[in-house]
């Protein structure tokens, strides 16, 4: 079993052209924060941490990042795409991670639009995409991924909603093998995305793996919440819904969050 070491990671990025640099931190506040604060010092890079002291999730949430239990990494990317389409990279990364998990562990995971990987209704992985623009052009995009790998248990408040590969498979899994499988899955998808600027090449997989397509859901938008039916994820990565009054709408990644109505 190959371990997550600086040497193995250097070897991994030697065989590809997307990431110019790779850096493994023993401990850091957040790999996403590091990538953003140090973006001018790198062209493209892959930042990985054994532990994060201030891991961040979507919508201002905390991402619990205990030492050597999880895979915590951020990709600093400089895609030549329009800022409006950059958030779709979250779903490109979700497909890549779902495929990587399948390759390493054989588990068939689901994707909860737009950024969670789920197994048996519990969260295995979350993705946080952040971007800087100078108005019309992207300066950089940071795609941060947190995967629960070897956690044996979770704090009380997460017990019902989170799981890890270790809990599901009853064995330790190599974080290196997971990131290797992820990078190998991500790069070809990313290259296709740069050409197409939409998700047409993975939209079937996104719909098939979706936890909410075809389901009744609650949509949370700022202080509002309403019931709807999720109909499809379209090629722009939007979630198409019909609300309880029959109105159709398209939800974009951003301030919206959705939950399955049980
Ligand atoms: C979410 O589910 O809300 C997104 C979680 C994203 C967590 C990852 S861990 C690596 C990177 N650094 C961070 O601070 N967050 C992301």
Coordinates of C-alpha atoms and ligand atoms in Angstrom, one line a residue:
X1 CA 0.0 0.0 0.0
X2 CA 1.5 3.4 -1.1
X3 CA 1.4 6.1 1.5
X4 CA 0.6 9.8 1.1
X5 CA 4.2 11.1 1.1
X6 CA 5.8 14.1 -0.6
X7 CA 7.9 11.8 -2.7
X8 CA 4.9 9.7 -4.0
X9 CA 3.0 12.9 -4.8
X10 CA 6.0 14.4 -6.7
X11 CA 6.1 11.2 -8.7
X12 CA 2.4 11.4 -9.4
X13 CA 2.5 14.9 -10.8
X14 CA 5.6 14.1 -12.9
X15 CA 3.5 12.0 -15.2
X16 CA 0.9 14.7 -16.0
X17 CA 0.9 18.3 -17.3
X18 CA -1.9 19.9 -15.3
X19 CA -0.2 20.6 -12.0
X20 CA 3.1 22.4 -12.2
X21 CA 3.7 22.0 -8.4
X22 CA 2.6 19.8 -5.5
X23 CA 2.9 20.6 -1.8
X24 CA 2.1 18.3 1.2
X25 CA 1.5 20.1 4.5
X26 CA 1.5 18.3 7.8
X27 CA -0.8 20.8 9.2
X28 CA -2.4 24.0 7.8
X29 CA -5.4 26.1 8.4
X30 CA -7.1 25.3 5.1
X31 CA -5.7 24.2 1.8
X32 CA -8.3 26.3 0.0
X33 CA -7.3 29.4 2.0
X34 CA -3.6 28.6 1.4
X35 CA -4.2 28.3 -2.4
X36 CA -6.1 31.6 -2.5
X37 CA -3.6 33.5 -0.3
X38 CA -0.6 32.2 -2.3
X39 CA -2.1 32.1 -5.7
X40 CA 0.5 34.6 -7.1
X41 CA 3.4 32.3 -6.2
X42 CA 2.1 29.4 -8.3
X43 CA 0.9 28.8 -11.8
X44 CA -1.1 25.7 -11.1
X45 CA -0.7 23.5 -8.1
X46 CA -2.0 20.7 -5.9
X47 CA -2.0 21.3 -2.2
X48 CA -2.7 18.5 0.2
X49 CA -2.8 18.5 4.0
X50 CA -2.6 15.8 6.6
X51 CA -4.6 18.0 8.9
X52 CA -6.5 21.3 8.7
X53 CA -7.1 23.5 11.7
X54 CA -9.7 25.6 10.0
X55 CA -11.2 23.5 7.2
X56 CA -14.0 25.3 5.4
X57 CA -17.2 23.9 3.8
X58 CA -19.8 25.5 1.6
X59 CA -22.0 28.3 2.9
X60 CA -19.6 29.2 5.7
X61 CA -19.7 25.8 7.4
X62 CA -16.7 24.1 9.1
X63 CA -15.1 21.0 7.5
X64 CA -13.9 18.7 10.3
X65 CA -10.3 17.7 9.3
X66 CA -8.7 15.5 11.9
X67 CA -5.1 14.4 11.5
X68 CA -4.4 11.7 8.8
X69 CA -8.0 10.5 8.8
X70 CA -9.2 12.3 5.7
X71 CA -8.0 13.4 2.3
X72 CA -7.9 17.1 2.3
X73 CA -6.7 18.8 -0.9
X74 CA -7.1 21.8 -3.1
X75 CA -6.4 22.3 -6.8
X76 CA -5.2 25.7 -7.9
X77 CA -6.3 25.9 -11.6
X78 CA -6.1 28.5 -14.3
X79 CA -8.8 27.5 -16.7
X80 CA -9.4 29.5 -19.9
X81 CA -13.1 29.6 -19.5
X82 CA -15.7 32.3 -18.7
X83 CA -16.3 33.0 -15.0
X84 CA -20.0 32.1 -15.4
X85 CA -19.1 28.4 -16.1
X86 CA -16.4 27.9 -13.5
X87 CA -18.8 26.6 -10.8
X88 CA -19.4 23.6 -13.0
X89 CA -15.9 22.4 -12.0
X90 CA -17.5 21.3 -8.7
X91 CA -19.5 18.7 -10.6
X92 CA -16.6 17.7 -12.8
X93 CA -14.6 17.0 -9.5
X94 CA -17.6 15.2 -8.0
X95 CA -17.7 12.8 -11.0
X96 CA -14.0 12.2 -10.8
X97 CA -14.1 11.5 -7.1
X98 CA -17.1 9.2 -7.4
X99 CA -15.1 7.2 -10.1
X100 CA -12.0 7.2 -8.0
X101 CA -13.8 5.8 -5.0
X102 CA -15.3 3.1 -7.2
X103 CA -11.8 2.2 -8.5
X104 CA -10.1 2.1 -5.1
X105 CA -12.9 0.6 -3.0
X106 CA -15.6 -0.7 -5.4
X107 CA -18.3 1.4 -3.7
X108 CA -20.9 2.8 -6.0
X109 CA -21.5 6.3 -4.6
X110 CA -24.1 8.9 -5.3
X111 CA -23.8 12.6 -5.9
X112 CA -25.9 15.1 -4.0
X113 CA -26.2 18.1 -6.3
X114 CA -24.0 20.0 -6.6
X115 CA -21.1 19.0 -4.4
X116 CA -21.5 16.1 -2.0
X117 CA -20.6 12.4 -2.5
X118 CA -23.0 10.2 -0.6
X119 CA -23.2 6.6 0.3
X120 CA -26.4 5.2 2.0
X121 CA -27.7 8.7 2.7
X122 CA -24.5 9.7 4.5
X123 CA -21.8 12.2 3.3
X124 CA -18.4 10.8 2.3
X125 CA -17.0 13.8 0.5
X126 CA -17.6 17.6 0.0
X127 CA -16.3 20.0 -2.6
X128 CA -15.7 23.7 -2.2
X129 CA -15.0 25.7 -5.4
X130 CA -13.8 29.3 -5.1
X131 CA -12.7 31.7 -7.8
X132 CA -11.0 35.0 -8.3
X133 CA -11.7 37.2 -11.4
X134 CA -10.5 40.5 -12.6
X135 CA -13.9 41.4 -13.9
X136 CA -14.2 39.5 -17.2
X137 CA -11.4 36.9 -16.8
X138 CA -10.6 34.2 -14.3
X139 CA -7.4 34.7 -12.4
X140 CA -7.7 31.3 -10.7
X141 CA -10.1 28.7 -9.5
X142 CA -9.5 26.7 -6.4
X143 CA -11.4 23.4 -6.2
X144 CA -11.1 22.0 -2.6
X145 CA -12.0 18.4 -1.8
X146 CA -12.5 16.8 1.6
X147 CA -13.0 13.0 1.7
X148 CA -13.6 11.0 4.8
X149 CA -11.3 8.1 4.5
X150 CA -10.0 6.5 7.8
X151 CA -12.2 8.1 10.4
X152 CA -13.4 5.4 12.8
X153 CA -16.1 7.5 14.2
X154 CA -17.5 11.1 14.1
X155 CA -18.5 13.7 16.6
X156 CA -22.1 13.4 17.9
X157 CA -23.5 16.1 15.6
X158 CA -22.1 14.4 12.5
X159 CA -22.8 10.8 13.4
X160 CA -26.1 10.6 11.5
X161 CA -25.0 12.5 8.4
X162 CA -21.4 11.6 7.8
X163 CA -19.5 8.4 7.1
X164 CA -16.0 7.3 6.0
X165 CA -14.6 4.6 3.7
X166 CA -13.2 2.9 6.8
X167 CA -16.6 2.7 8.5
X168 CA -18.2 1.4 5.2
X169 CA -15.5 -1.1 4.4
X170 CA -14.1 -2.0 7.8
X171 CA -10.5 -1.4 6.7
X172 CA -8.0 1.4 6.3
X173 CA -7.7 2.8 2.8
X174 CA -4.6 4.5 1.3
X175 CA -5.1 8.2 0.9
X176 CA -2.4 8.2 -1.7
X177 CA -4.2 5.6 -3.8
X178 CA -7.4 7.7 -3.6
X179 CA -5.7 10.9 -4.7
X180 CA -3.9 9.1 -7.5
X181 CA -7.2 7.6 -8.8
X182 CA -8.8 11.0 -8.4
X183 CA -6.1 12.9 -10.4
X184 CA -6.2 10.2 -13.1
X185 CA -10.0 10.5 -13.4
X186 CA -10.1 14.3 -13.1
X187 CA -7.5 15.3 -15.7
X188 CA -9.3 13.9 -18.8
X189 CA -12.7 15.3 -17.6
X190 CA -11.1 18.7 -17.0
X191 CA -9.6 18.7 -20.4
X192 CA -13.0 17.9 -22.0
X193 CA -14.6 20.6 -19.8
X194 CA -12.1 23.2 -21.1
X195 CA -13.1 22.4 -24.7
X196 CA -16.9 22.3 -24.1
X197 CA -17.5 24.7 -21.3
X198 CA -20.5 22.7 -20.2
X199 CA -21.2 19.3 -18.6
X200 CA -22.7 17.5 -21.6
X201 CA -20.0 14.8 -21.4
X202 CA -21.0 13.8 -17.8
X203 CA -24.6 14.9 -17.6
X204 CA -25.9 11.3 -17.9
X205 CA -23.6 10.1 -15.0
X206 CA -24.6 13.2 -12.9
X207 CA -28.3 12.3 -13.3
X208 CA -27.9 8.6 -12.8
X209 CA -25.8 9.1 -9.6
X210 CA -28.0 11.9 -8.3
X211 CA -29.6 11.5 -4.9
X212 CA -32.3 14.1 -5.6
X213 CA -33.3 13.9 -9.3
X214 CA -36.8 12.6 -9.4
X215 CA -37.3 13.3 -5.7
X216 CA -39.4 15.7 -3.7
X217 CA -37.0 18.2 -2.1
X218 CA -36.8 21.3 0.1
X219 CA -35.0 24.3 -1.4
X220 CA -33.2 26.7 0.9
X221 CA -32.5 30.1 -0.5
X222 CA -31.3 32.8 1.9
X223 CA -34.1 33.0 4.5
X224 CA -36.7 31.2 2.3
X225 CA -37.5 27.6 2.0
X226 CA -40.0 25.9 -0.3
X227 CA -41.0 22.4 -1.5
X228 CA -40.3 21.3 -5.1
X229 CA -39.6 18.3 -7.3
X230 CA -36.2 17.9 -8.8
X231 CA -36.6 16.9 -12.4
X232 CA -33.1 16.9 -14.0
X233 CA -29.6 18.3 -13.9
X234 CA -29.0 20.0 -17.2
X235 CA -25.9 20.4 -19.3
X236 CA -25.1 23.7 -17.5
X237 CA -25.1 21.9 -14.2
X238 CA -28.3 23.6 -13.1
X239 CA -30.9 21.6 -11.1
X240 CA -34.2 22.0 -12.8
X241 CA -37.2 21.9 -10.5
X242 CA -41.0 22.3 -10.4
X243 CA -42.2 24.0 -7.3
X244 CA -45.4 23.1 -5.5
X245 CA -47.4 25.6 -7.6
X246 CA -46.2 24.1 -10.8
X247 CA -43.7 26.8 -11.7
X248 CA -40.5 25.6 -13.3
X249 CA -37.1 27.0 -12.2
X250 CA -33.4 26.3 -12.7
X251 CA -31.2 26.4 -9.6
X252 CA -27.6 27.4 -9.9
X253 CA -24.7 26.4 -7.6
X254 CA -24.2 29.2 -5.1
X255 CA -26.4 30.4 -2.3
X256 CA -29.0 27.6 -2.8
X257 CA -28.9 24.3 -0.8
X258 CA -31.4 21.5 -1.2
X259 CA -32.5 18.6 0.9
X260 CA -34.4 15.5 0.1
X261 CA -37.9 15.4 1.6
X262 CA -38.2 12.2 3.6
Ligands
LIG1 C1 -18.7 21.1 1.8 O1 -19.1 19.9 1.8 O2 -19.3 22.0 2.3 C2 -17.3 21.3 1.1 C3 -16.2 20.8 2.0 C4 -14.8 21.1 1.3 C5 -13.7 20.7 2.3 C6 -12.4 20.7 1.6 S1 -11.1 20.0 2.6 C7 -9.9 20.7 1.5 C8 -10.3 22.1 1.2 N1 -9.9 23.0 2.2 C9 -10.9 23.6 2.8 O3 -10.8 24.4 3.8 N2 -12.1 23.1 2.4 C10 -11.8 22.1 1.3

